[in-house]
Short mmCIF file of C-alpha atoms and ligand atoms in Angstrom, two decimals:
data_model
loop_
_atom_site.label_atom_id
_atom_site.label_comp_id
_atom_site.label_asym_id
_atom_site.label_seq_id
_atom_site.Cartn_x
_atom_site.Cartn_y
_atom_site.Cartn_z
CA MET A 436 0.19 -0.12 -0.46
CA SER A 437 1.21 3.45 -0.91
CA PRO A 438 2.14 5.84 1.88
CA ASN A 439 -0.78 7.88 2.86
CA PRO A 440 -0.98 11.49 1.18
CA LEU A 441 -2.89 13.06 3.87
CA ARG A 442 0.43 12.40 5.86
CA SER A 443 2.49 14.86 3.39
CA ILE A 444 0.34 17.46 3.36
CA PRO A 445 2.86 20.13 3.98
CA SER A 446 1.90 22.98 6.76
CA VAL A 447 1.07 26.63 7.15
CA ASN A 448 4.93 27.79 7.71
CA GLU A 449 6.14 25.51 5.13
CA LEU A 450 3.69 27.17 2.61
CA LEU A 451 4.32 30.22 4.05
CA GLU A 452 7.96 30.90 3.04
CA ASN A 453 7.03 29.81 -0.45
CA PRO A 454 8.45 32.97 -2.41
CA VAL A 455 4.90 33.66 -4.01
CA VAL A 456 3.05 33.01 -0.48
CA LYS A 457 5.47 35.62 1.02
CA GLY A 458 5.17 38.01 -1.82
CA LEU A 459 1.18 37.97 -0.81
CA VAL A 460 2.42 38.12 2.76
CA ASP A 461 4.06 41.51 2.15
CA ARG A 462 1.20 42.75 -0.58
CA ILE A 463 -1.57 41.94 1.04
CA SER A 464 -1.73 41.16 4.85
CA HIS A 465 -0.57 38.02 6.89
CA ASN A 466 -4.04 36.90 7.84
CA THR A 467 -5.63 37.13 4.76
CA VAL A 468 -2.98 34.65 3.13
CA VAL A 469 -3.13 32.52 6.31
CA ASN A 470 -6.73 32.49 6.08
CA SER A 471 -6.77 31.64 2.01
CA VAL A 472 -3.58 29.10 3.05
CA ARG A 473 -5.81 26.96 5.79
CA THR A 474 -8.90 27.13 3.37
CA VAL A 475 -6.76 25.30 0.43
CA LEU A 476 -5.49 23.18 2.70
CA ASP A 477 -8.48 22.39 3.89
CA GLU A 478 -10.20 21.41 0.41
CA VAL A 479 -7.01 19.33 -0.24
CA ARG A 480 -7.85 17.15 2.56
CA LEU A 481 -11.25 16.52 1.82
CA GLU A 482 -10.44 15.46 -1.83
CA LEU A 483 -7.74 13.35 -0.66
CA GLN A 484 -10.08 11.47 1.35
CA ALA A 485 -12.74 11.49 -1.18
CA SER A 486 -11.16 9.54 -3.24
CA ALA A 487 -7.80 8.10 -2.22
CA THR A 488 -6.22 5.76 -4.23
CA GLU A 489 -6.69 8.38 -7.39
CA HIS A 490 -5.71 11.77 -6.04
CA THR A 491 -2.26 12.58 -5.27
CA LEU A 492 -0.75 15.27 -3.15
CA PRO A 493 -0.60 18.68 -5.60
CA SER A 494 2.99 20.21 -5.46
CA VAL A 495 4.02 22.71 -3.22
CA SER A 496 4.33 25.27 -6.08
CA GLU A 497 0.55 24.09 -7.07
CA LEU A 498 -0.48 24.76 -4.00
CA ALA A 499 1.04 27.96 -3.88
CA ASP A 500 -0.47 28.87 -6.88
CA ARG A 501 -3.79 28.12 -5.96
CA ILE A 502 -3.24 30.06 -2.35
CA ALA A 503 -2.15 33.03 -4.86
CA ARG A 504 -5.13 32.46 -6.83
CA ARG A 505 -7.65 32.56 -3.67
CA VAL A 506 -6.22 35.69 -2.11
CA LEU A 507 -6.73 37.30 -5.42
CA GLU A 508 -9.69 36.25 -5.86
CA THR A 509 -10.60 37.57 -2.09
CA ASP A 510 -8.84 40.89 -2.48
CA GLU A 511 -10.58 41.45 -6.42
CA ARG A 512 -13.67 41.95 -4.07
CA SER A 513 -12.95 45.89 -2.66
CA LEU A 514 -12.34 48.59 -5.03
CA ARG A 515 -8.86 49.02 -6.45
CA PRO A 516 -8.27 52.40 -7.90
CA VAL A 517 -6.83 51.21 -11.92
CA ILE A 518 -5.58 52.94 -15.26
CA ASN A 519 -8.43 53.44 -17.79
CA ALA A 520 -6.85 52.91 -20.79
CA THR A 521 -10.11 52.11 -22.68
CA GLY A 522 -10.88 55.38 -23.68
CA ILE A 523 -14.25 55.22 -22.30
CA VAL A 524 -14.24 58.28 -20.20
CA LEU A 525 -17.57 57.56 -18.93
CA HIS A 526 -16.67 53.90 -17.74
CA ALA A 527 -19.88 52.36 -16.02
CA GLY A 528 -17.62 49.31 -14.81
CA LEU A 529 -14.94 52.20 -13.21
CA GLY A 530 -17.13 53.95 -11.51
CA ARG A 531 -18.17 56.85 -14.18
CA THR A 532 -16.54 59.38 -13.27
CA ILE A 533 -13.40 60.92 -11.62
CA LEU A 534 -14.31 63.60 -8.98
CA ALA A 535 -12.28 67.17 -9.06
CA GLU A 536 -10.05 67.77 -6.10
CA ASP A 537 -12.33 70.42 -4.80
CA ALA A 538 -15.20 67.63 -4.38
CA ALA A 539 -12.81 64.90 -3.07
CA ALA A 540 -11.30 67.14 -0.45
CA ALA A 541 -15.10 67.83 0.32
CA ILE A 542 -15.74 64.27 0.84
CA ALA A 543 -12.87 63.89 3.47
CA VAL A 544 -13.84 66.71 5.10
CA ALA A 545 -17.36 65.86 5.59
CA ALA A 546 -16.39 61.80 5.85
CA GLY A 547 -13.98 63.34 8.94
CA GLY A 548 -16.37 64.51 10.94
CA TYR A 549 -19.99 66.26 11.74
CA ALA A 550 -21.12 68.27 9.04
CA SER A 551 -24.21 70.36 8.60
CA VAL A 552 -26.27 68.04 6.96
CA GLU A 553 -29.15 68.66 8.14
CA LEU A 554 -28.74 71.40 10.72
CA ASP A 555 -29.06 75.36 9.85
CA LEU A 556 -26.03 76.76 11.99
CA VAL A 557 -27.03 79.75 11.79
CA SER A 558 -30.83 79.33 13.30
CA GLY A 559 -29.72 76.30 14.98
CA LYS A 560 -32.71 74.44 13.19
CA HIS A 561 -33.52 71.44 11.10
CA ARG A 562 -33.14 72.00 7.54
CA ARG A 563 -33.43 70.17 4.45
CA ARG A 564 -30.92 68.23 3.74
CA ASN A 565 -30.99 69.47 0.17
CA HIS A 566 -30.57 73.12 1.26
CA ALA A 567 -26.82 73.14 0.73
CA VAL A 568 -27.32 71.89 -3.29
CA GLU A 569 -30.54 73.78 -4.00
CA GLY A 570 -29.12 77.32 -4.53
CA LEU A 571 -26.77 76.06 -6.80
CA LEU A 572 -28.61 74.01 -8.99
CA LYS A 573 -31.45 77.08 -9.14
CA GLU A 574 -28.39 79.11 -9.99
CA LEU A 575 -26.90 77.19 -12.65
CA THR A 576 -29.64 76.13 -14.35
CA GLY A 577 -32.62 78.49 -14.06
CA ALA A 578 -35.04 76.33 -12.45
CA GLU A 579 -37.64 76.80 -9.98
CA ALA A 580 -36.63 74.57 -7.47
CA ALA A 581 -34.32 71.29 -6.74
CA LEU A 582 -33.96 67.95 -5.18
CA VAL A 583 -31.11 65.79 -5.16
CA LEU A 584 -31.48 61.67 -5.11
CA ASN A 585 -29.27 58.85 -5.01
CA ASN A 586 -29.29 58.66 -8.36
CA ASN A 587 -31.58 59.61 -11.97
CA ALA A 588 -33.70 55.68 -11.53
CA GLY A 589 -34.42 56.60 -8.13
CA GLY A 590 -35.16 60.14 -9.36
CA THR A 591 -37.21 58.69 -12.08
CA LEU A 592 -38.60 55.84 -9.56
CA ALA A 593 -39.88 58.75 -6.85
CA ALA A 594 -40.72 61.41 -9.39
CA LEU A 595 -43.31 59.21 -10.69
CA ALA A 596 -44.33 57.42 -7.69
CA ALA A 597 -45.26 60.96 -6.38
CA LEU A 598 -46.54 62.45 -9.46
CA ALA A 599 -48.00 58.90 -11.37
CA ALA A 600 -49.18 56.67 -9.27
CA GLY A 601 -52.06 54.71 -10.27
CA ARG A 602 -51.90 57.21 -13.20
CA GLU A 603 -50.70 56.81 -16.69
CA VAL A 604 -47.47 58.02 -18.14
CA VAL A 605 -47.38 58.19 -22.05
CA VAL A 606 -43.86 57.77 -23.10
CA SER A 607 -43.19 57.18 -26.95
CA ARG A 608 -42.19 53.37 -27.76
CA GLY A 609 -38.86 55.14 -29.26
CA HIS A 610 -38.07 56.25 -25.45
CA LEU A 611 -38.49 52.79 -24.00
CA ILE A 612 -34.19 52.44 -23.34
CA GLN A 613 -32.38 50.40 -21.48
CA ILE A 614 -29.33 51.75 -19.92
CA GLY A 615 -26.29 49.79 -18.74
CA CYS A 616 -26.81 46.02 -17.83
CA SER A 617 -29.65 46.82 -15.21
CA TYR A 618 -31.71 49.49 -15.80
CA ARG A 619 -35.06 49.68 -18.02
CA LEU A 620 -36.92 52.98 -18.23
CA ALA A 621 -40.57 50.57 -18.65
CA GLU A 622 -39.52 48.51 -15.34
CA THR A 623 -38.68 51.66 -13.54
CA VAL A 624 -42.82 52.90 -15.26
CA ALA A 625 -44.27 50.07 -13.88
CA ALA A 626 -42.30 49.71 -10.13
CA SER A 627 -43.25 53.48 -9.09
CA GLY A 628 -46.99 52.40 -9.66
CA ALA A 629 -48.03 54.24 -12.78
CA VAL A 630 -49.47 52.69 -16.08
CA LEU A 631 -46.82 52.78 -18.73
CA ARG A 632 -49.32 54.28 -21.59
CA GLU A 633 -46.91 53.73 -25.04
CA VAL A 634 -47.53 55.42 -27.65
CA GLY A 635 -46.24 55.69 -31.64
CA SER A 636 -43.17 53.71 -33.22
CA VAL A 637 -39.74 52.53 -31.93
CA ASN A 638 -38.76 55.03 -34.96
CA ARG A 639 -41.23 57.29 -35.34
CA THR A 640 -43.93 59.17 -32.55
CA THR A 641 -45.89 61.77 -34.01
CA ILE A 642 -47.59 64.64 -31.94
CA GLY A 643 -50.84 63.20 -33.21
CA ASP A 644 -49.78 59.74 -31.00
CA TYR A 645 -49.33 61.69 -28.03
CA ALA A 646 -52.41 63.85 -28.14
CA ASP A 647 -54.56 60.71 -28.66
CA ALA A 648 -53.08 58.91 -26.07
CA ILE A 649 -53.99 61.56 -23.44
CA GLY A 650 -57.61 61.28 -21.20
CA GLU A 651 -58.54 61.15 -17.67
CA ARG A 652 -55.75 59.19 -16.37
CA THR A 653 -53.29 60.68 -18.32
CA ALA A 654 -50.68 61.75 -14.84
CA ALA A 655 -48.06 63.35 -17.09
CA LEU A 656 -45.92 62.89 -20.32
CA LEU A 657 -42.70 61.62 -20.39
CA LEU A 658 -39.60 62.73 -22.60
CA VAL A 659 -36.69 60.59 -21.94
CA HIS A 660 -33.21 60.97 -23.78
CA PRO A 661 -31.92 57.69 -25.80
CA SER A 662 -28.71 58.16 -24.37
CA ASN A 663 -26.65 55.30 -25.54
CA CYS A 664 -28.66 54.30 -28.29
CA THR A 665 -29.18 55.59 -31.44
CA LEU A 666 -32.13 54.68 -34.68
CA ALA A 667 -30.75 54.78 -38.07
CA GLY A 668 -33.44 55.79 -39.94
CA SER A 669 -35.89 56.82 -37.22
CA SER A 670 -37.38 60.19 -38.66
CA GLY A 671 -40.18 62.86 -38.49
CA GLY A 672 -41.36 62.29 -34.71
CA ALA A 673 -42.64 65.01 -33.02
CA ALA A 674 -39.97 67.32 -31.63
CA PRO A 675 -39.16 67.36 -27.68
CA ALA A 676 -40.44 71.83 -27.52
CA GLU A 677 -43.72 70.17 -29.40
CA VAL A 678 -44.34 67.48 -26.85
CA ILE A 679 -43.53 70.30 -24.26
CA ASP A 680 -46.21 72.72 -25.62
CA LEU A 681 -48.65 69.66 -25.66
CA ALA A 682 -48.65 69.43 -22.09
CA ARG A 683 -48.60 73.01 -21.27
CA ARG A 684 -51.72 73.17 -23.33
CA ARG A 685 -53.58 69.89 -21.68
CA LYS A 686 -52.10 70.91 -18.14
CA LEU A 687 -50.11 67.62 -17.48
CA PRO A 688 -46.57 68.16 -15.91
CA LEU A 689 -44.16 67.37 -18.77
CA ILE A 690 -40.74 64.99 -17.18
CA HIS A 691 -37.74 65.23 -19.18
CA ASP A 692 -35.24 62.45 -18.42
CA ILE A 693 -32.54 63.99 -20.57
CA GLY A 694 -29.81 61.03 -18.74
CA ALA A 695 -26.63 62.84 -19.08
CA GLY A 696 -27.15 66.09 -18.61
CA ALA A 697 -24.66 68.64 -19.69
CA LEU A 698 -24.59 72.13 -17.23
CA VAL A 699 -22.01 72.78 -20.37
CA ASP A 700 -22.05 72.75 -23.87
CA PHE A 701 -20.70 69.57 -24.94
CA SER A 702 -20.77 70.68 -28.96
CA GLN A 703 -17.06 71.96 -27.87
CA PHE A 704 -15.75 68.51 -27.67
CA GLY A 705 -17.13 67.44 -30.92
CA LEU A 706 -20.37 66.07 -28.72
CA VAL A 707 -23.43 67.91 -30.55
CA GLU A 708 -26.12 65.61 -29.25
CA GLU A 709 -25.66 65.81 -25.60
CA PRO A 710 -28.73 68.20 -23.71
CA LEU A 711 -28.20 70.80 -21.59
CA VAL A 712 -29.84 71.14 -18.49
CA PRO A 713 -30.16 75.01 -18.80
CA ARG A 714 -32.29 74.73 -22.37
CA SER A 715 -34.55 72.00 -21.34
CA VAL A 716 -35.48 74.09 -18.14
CA ALA A 717 -36.32 77.48 -20.89
CA ALA A 718 -37.96 75.15 -23.07
CA GLY A 719 -40.68 74.64 -20.95
CA ALA A 720 -40.25 71.08 -19.02
CA ASP A 721 -41.85 70.89 -15.97
CA LEU A 722 -39.05 68.83 -14.74
CA VAL A 723 -35.92 67.98 -15.71
CA LEU A 724 -34.23 64.70 -14.18
CA PHE A 725 -30.21 63.94 -14.59
CA SER A 726 -27.06 61.51 -13.35
CA GLY A 727 -24.98 63.31 -11.48
CA ASP A 728 -22.41 61.14 -12.09
CA LYS A 729 -22.32 61.23 -16.06
CA LEU A 730 -21.79 65.10 -18.62
CA VAL A 731 -21.91 66.98 -14.96
CA GLY A 732 -18.77 64.55 -13.56
CA GLY A 733 -20.33 65.26 -10.15
CA PRO A 734 -20.80 61.95 -7.40
CA GLN A 735 -23.40 59.38 -8.15
CA SER A 736 -26.11 61.01 -7.90
CA GLY A 737 -29.73 61.84 -9.20
CA ILE A 738 -30.66 65.56 -9.80
CA LEU A 739 -34.26 67.10 -10.49
CA VAL A 740 -34.94 70.20 -11.08
CA GLY A 741 -38.56 71.99 -12.34
CA ARG A 742 -41.19 73.61 -10.54
CA ARG A 743 -41.53 73.95 -7.27
CA ASP A 744 -44.64 72.76 -6.47
CA LEU A 745 -44.03 69.12 -8.07
CA VAL A 746 -40.52 69.10 -6.58
CA ALA A 747 -42.41 69.73 -2.84
CA LYS A 748 -44.62 66.98 -3.68
CA ILE A 749 -41.45 64.84 -4.41
CA GLU A 750 -39.84 65.32 -1.83
CA LYS A 751 -43.11 64.42 0.49
CA HIS A 752 -42.85 61.03 -0.70
CA PRO A 753 -41.55 58.10 0.87
CA LEU A 754 -39.17 57.14 -1.93
CA ALA A 755 -37.76 60.05 -1.86
CA ARG A 756 -36.83 59.77 1.92
CA ALA A 757 -35.34 56.21 1.16
CA LEU A 758 -33.29 57.27 -1.82
CA ARG A 759 -32.20 60.24 0.17
CA ILE A 760 -28.25 61.11 -1.12
CA ASN A 761 -25.45 60.17 1.15
CA PRO A 762 -23.86 63.04 2.53
CA LEU A 763 -20.81 62.55 1.56
CA ALA A 764 -22.51 62.64 -2.53
CA LEU A 765 -24.32 65.18 -1.26
CA ALA A 766 -20.60 67.32 -0.34
CA ALA A 767 -19.01 65.87 -3.63
CA LEU A 768 -21.80 67.10 -5.35
CA VAL A 769 -22.14 70.94 -3.75
CA ALA A 770 -18.08 71.27 -4.34
CA THR A 771 -18.40 70.22 -8.51
CA LEU A 772 -21.43 72.37 -8.83
CA ARG A 773 -19.41 75.52 -7.32
CA LEU A 774 -17.21 75.07 -9.80
CA TYR A 775 -19.47 75.42 -13.14
CA ARG A 776 -19.85 79.29 -11.78
CA GLU A 777 -16.94 79.63 -13.47
CA PRO A 778 -17.46 76.89 -16.45
CA GLU A 779 -13.42 78.36 -17.30
CA LYS A 780 -12.89 76.41 -13.91
CA ALA A 781 -14.83 73.48 -14.51
CA LEU A 782 -13.26 72.77 -18.18
CA ARG A 783 -10.26 72.62 -15.91
CA GLU A 784 -10.96 71.28 -12.98
CA ILE A 785 -13.37 68.25 -13.37
CA PRO A 786 -11.62 65.85 -15.21
CA LEU A 787 -14.41 64.41 -17.18
CA LEU A 788 -14.38 67.93 -19.34
CA ALA A 789 -10.61 67.92 -18.95
CA LEU A 790 -10.19 64.78 -20.32
CA LEU A 791 -12.78 65.15 -23.24
CA GLY A 792 -11.23 68.70 -23.78
CA THR A 793 -7.29 67.09 -24.04
CA SER A 794 -6.59 68.09 -27.89
CA LEU A 795 -5.58 64.94 -30.42
CA GLU A 796 -2.40 66.82 -30.73
CA ASN A 797 -1.99 66.52 -26.92
CA LEU A 798 -2.97 62.63 -27.17
CA GLN A 799 -0.55 61.72 -30.20
CA ASN A 800 2.37 63.68 -27.97
CA ARG A 801 2.20 61.76 -25.39
CA ALA A 802 1.33 58.34 -27.27
CA ALA A 803 4.62 58.55 -29.55
CA ARG A 804 6.80 59.81 -25.78
CA LEU A 805 5.37 56.76 -24.08
CA ALA A 806 5.06 53.83 -26.71
CA PRO A 807 9.12 53.56 -26.60
CA GLN A 808 9.58 53.30 -23.28
CA ILE A 809 6.39 50.64 -22.95
CA GLU A 810 8.25 48.73 -25.49
CA ALA A 811 10.96 48.69 -24.09
CA ALA A 812 9.18 46.50 -21.23
CA ALA A 813 10.48 42.54 -21.71
CA VAL A 814 6.93 41.30 -22.05
CA VAL A 815 6.33 43.64 -25.66
CA LYS A 816 7.55 43.09 -28.34
CA LYS A 817 6.11 46.21 -30.48
CA THR A 818 4.42 49.10 -30.08
CA GLU A 819 2.39 51.57 -32.67
CA VAL A 820 0.80 54.82 -31.87
CA LEU A 821 -2.60 55.17 -34.10
CA ASP A 822 -5.26 57.25 -34.24
CA GLY A 823 -8.34 55.87 -33.08
CA THR A 824 -11.72 56.67 -31.66
CA ALA A 825 -13.38 56.35 -28.56
CA TYR A 826 -16.68 56.19 -27.23
CA LEU A 827 -17.86 58.57 -24.50
CA ALA A 828 -19.42 55.80 -22.35
CA GLY A 829 -18.63 52.65 -25.22
CA ASP A 830 -21.56 52.40 -27.07
CA ALA A 831 -20.79 52.93 -30.56
CA VAL A 832 -23.01 55.57 -30.71
CA PRO A 833 -22.13 58.04 -34.02
CA SER A 834 -23.07 61.21 -31.87
CA ARG A 835 -20.88 59.95 -28.70
CA ARG A 836 -17.75 59.73 -31.28
CA LEU A 837 -14.56 61.16 -29.67
CA THR A 838 -10.76 61.12 -31.40
CA THR A 839 -7.80 59.61 -29.21
CA ALA A 840 -4.68 57.94 -29.74
CA THR A 841 -3.83 54.72 -29.12
CA ILE A 842 -0.45 53.13 -28.39
CA ALA A 843 -1.04 49.04 -29.89
CA VAL A 844 0.83 47.15 -27.79
CA GLU A 845 1.96 43.49 -29.13
CA PRO A 846 3.28 41.43 -26.29
CA GLU A 847 6.74 39.28 -26.30
CA GLY A 848 5.72 35.98 -25.39
CA LEU A 849 2.33 35.67 -24.47
CA ALA A 850 -0.91 36.12 -25.51
CA ALA A 851 -2.33 39.56 -25.80
CA ASP A 852 -5.48 38.62 -23.61
CA ARG A 853 -3.17 37.18 -20.60
CA LEU A 854 -0.86 40.26 -20.66
CA ALA A 855 -4.62 42.36 -20.48
CA GLY A 856 -4.79 40.28 -18.03
CA LEU A 857 -1.61 41.01 -15.82
CA LEU A 858 -2.65 44.25 -16.47
CA ARG A 859 -5.61 44.56 -14.42
CA VAL A 860 -3.96 42.38 -11.12
CA GLY A 861 -0.82 44.65 -11.32
CA LYS A 862 -0.42 46.72 -8.51
CA THR A 863 -1.67 49.56 -10.07
CA PRO A 864 -4.59 47.90 -12.60
CA VAL A 865 -4.54 48.83 -15.74
CA VAL A 866 -8.09 48.07 -17.82
CA ALA A 867 -7.18 48.10 -21.69
CA ALA A 868 -9.38 46.34 -24.67
CA VAL A 869 -7.62 43.80 -27.30
CA ARG A 870 -7.84 43.84 -30.69
CA GLU A 871 -6.15 41.71 -32.66
CA ASP A 872 -3.88 39.99 -30.90
CA ARG A 873 -2.46 43.56 -29.45
CA VAL A 874 -3.38 45.33 -26.10
CA MET A 875 -4.70 48.81 -27.06
CA ILE A 876 -3.98 51.32 -24.56
CA ASP A 877 -6.33 54.33 -25.44
CA LEU A 878 -5.00 57.83 -23.53
CA ARG A 879 -8.47 59.46 -24.46
CA SER A 880 -9.10 58.78 -20.63
CA VAL A 881 -5.69 57.93 -18.95
CA LEU A 882 -5.09 60.95 -16.76
CA PRO A 883 -1.63 62.80 -17.38
CA ARG A 884 -0.45 61.74 -13.70
CA GLN A 885 -1.17 58.10 -14.85
CA ASP A 886 1.56 58.00 -17.91
CA ILE A 887 3.78 57.18 -15.26
CA PRO A 888 1.99 54.52 -13.49
CA LEU A 889 1.16 53.33 -16.69
CA VAL A 890 4.56 52.63 -18.50
CA GLU A 891 5.51 51.12 -14.64
CA ALA A 892 2.74 48.80 -14.79
CA PHE A 893 4.16 47.11 -18.32
CA GLU A 894 7.67 47.00 -16.35
CA ALA A 895 6.50 45.28 -13.29
CA ILE A 896 5.07 42.61 -15.25
CA SER A 897 8.59 42.04 -17.19
CA ALA A 898 10.54 41.71 -13.79
CA LYS A 899 10.10 38.37 -13.31
CA PRO A 900 6.63 36.61 -14.50
CA GLU A 901 6.71 33.39 -12.79
CA GLU A 902 7.73 34.81 -9.56
CA SER A 903 5.32 37.36 -8.83
CA PRO A 904 2.19 36.53 -7.59
CA GLN A 905 0.05 38.89 -9.78
CA ALA A 906 1.52 36.73 -12.68
CA ILE A 907 -1.46 33.93 -12.01
C1 PLP B 1166 -28.23 56.77 -17.50
C2 PLP B 1166 -30.08 57.47 -17.44
C3 PLP B 1166 -30.63 56.68 -16.52
C4 PLP B 1166 -30.13 56.32 -14.94
O1 PLP B 1166 -29.42 57.19 -14.28
P1 PLP B 1166 -28.25 56.25 -13.23
O2 PLP B 1166 -28.41 57.31 -12.38
O3 PLP B 1166 -27.30 55.74 -13.63
O4 PLP B 1166 -29.46 55.44 -12.08
C5 PLP B 1166 -31.90 57.28 -16.87
N1 PLP B 1166 -32.19 57.69 -17.97
C6 PLP B 1166 -31.67 57.56 -18.48
C7 PLP B 1166 -31.99 58.86 -19.79
C8 PLP B 1166 -29.91 57.89 -18.45
O5 PLP B 1166 -29.28 58.14 -19.85
#
């Protein structure tokens, strides 16, 4: 009979001496690694017991690899700062926007101590949480009143629940969009308790279609900016101004969900179809809904601006309380909005606007400088600088196309997918797309201060690919 493999299982201490495991202890934490070592050893013990005859004991280096994978998977559950080299400046998977320094500092201040979230320091009395931000939003959008909730999905849900529950909301079939993986307008209307009254067609809805649907049960008309969705061949439908006018004549509230919601004109970045909040307010929408963390470039939040009576009604609804904004996000939003008082300052200091405002020439120069440095890394065979196309939020919407410079990186001795995988799990993770066996470093979404860490990320992989724990 062969010796019982259970007896030969290495000890926790033995495994902690292995260089891969040791590296993890330095990088992550002793306790985390020890826990993973124990878990893996328990699993191995069970596997051996379950089929004692067939299973052989894995080698120490196989065990070390398994432990490393386990530790990195666990660690991956926390948020890690990354370099976004996808070119997608509004990247849902990477937190959408980067906050301006002022906004990040405002979070640190609000987080580090008590803050006057709902206390008026002059009178010593309670005040509305939105007090801090409402004045700024009125000033910047021209609206009568404003309310900020957790996000735009929440803003839409609360608005419809407060204004239209049990009654009908008229929406064009062309506006029943889905955003990202989980937001569907039709489902949000249903969840609010309002009844969706679909009109027109996916590619064409006329003003007559809206007018015909209005009846006793109608609570509101809803216009939705299609955002990440375009339909080639859609034409001749009602313009938003006509629908706004119809709502006014029929004395119904017009809710305009403009989605990304710009506070400066994005046509200066070549983005000609991004709706401006003040324009929608001026056009007569009774309520304008938009996200704080899309084109505003602030923290996750849902902003509602419009008629005072409507805003007051929404604010009283229990959903507004349930979806109220986090004080840290509120602090960051106030700091972000303050920058818009001087648009030049906003363009300079809000990272989203600075990234969009970077000239192609600037990106090309940086790419030309960085490419040879990246090429010097041992895992890189060749680089090539290309002019490319980036899309604002990733989806290939023609009106959201941006010019960009890309460094195409051809790997040496490993597949491009694997190089991209190693870049994602390095000390400073780099997220980049792979196309035709090359890793594409798109500089449109890379901040200049990340240029050096970007090069270092390639160098770190080449250092000792088989020894570094991230090479797993
Ligand atoms: C993004 C978007 C939403 C959802 O906003 P969140 O802030 O992500 O909740 C809703 N409607 C439109 C039109 C959008 O573009």
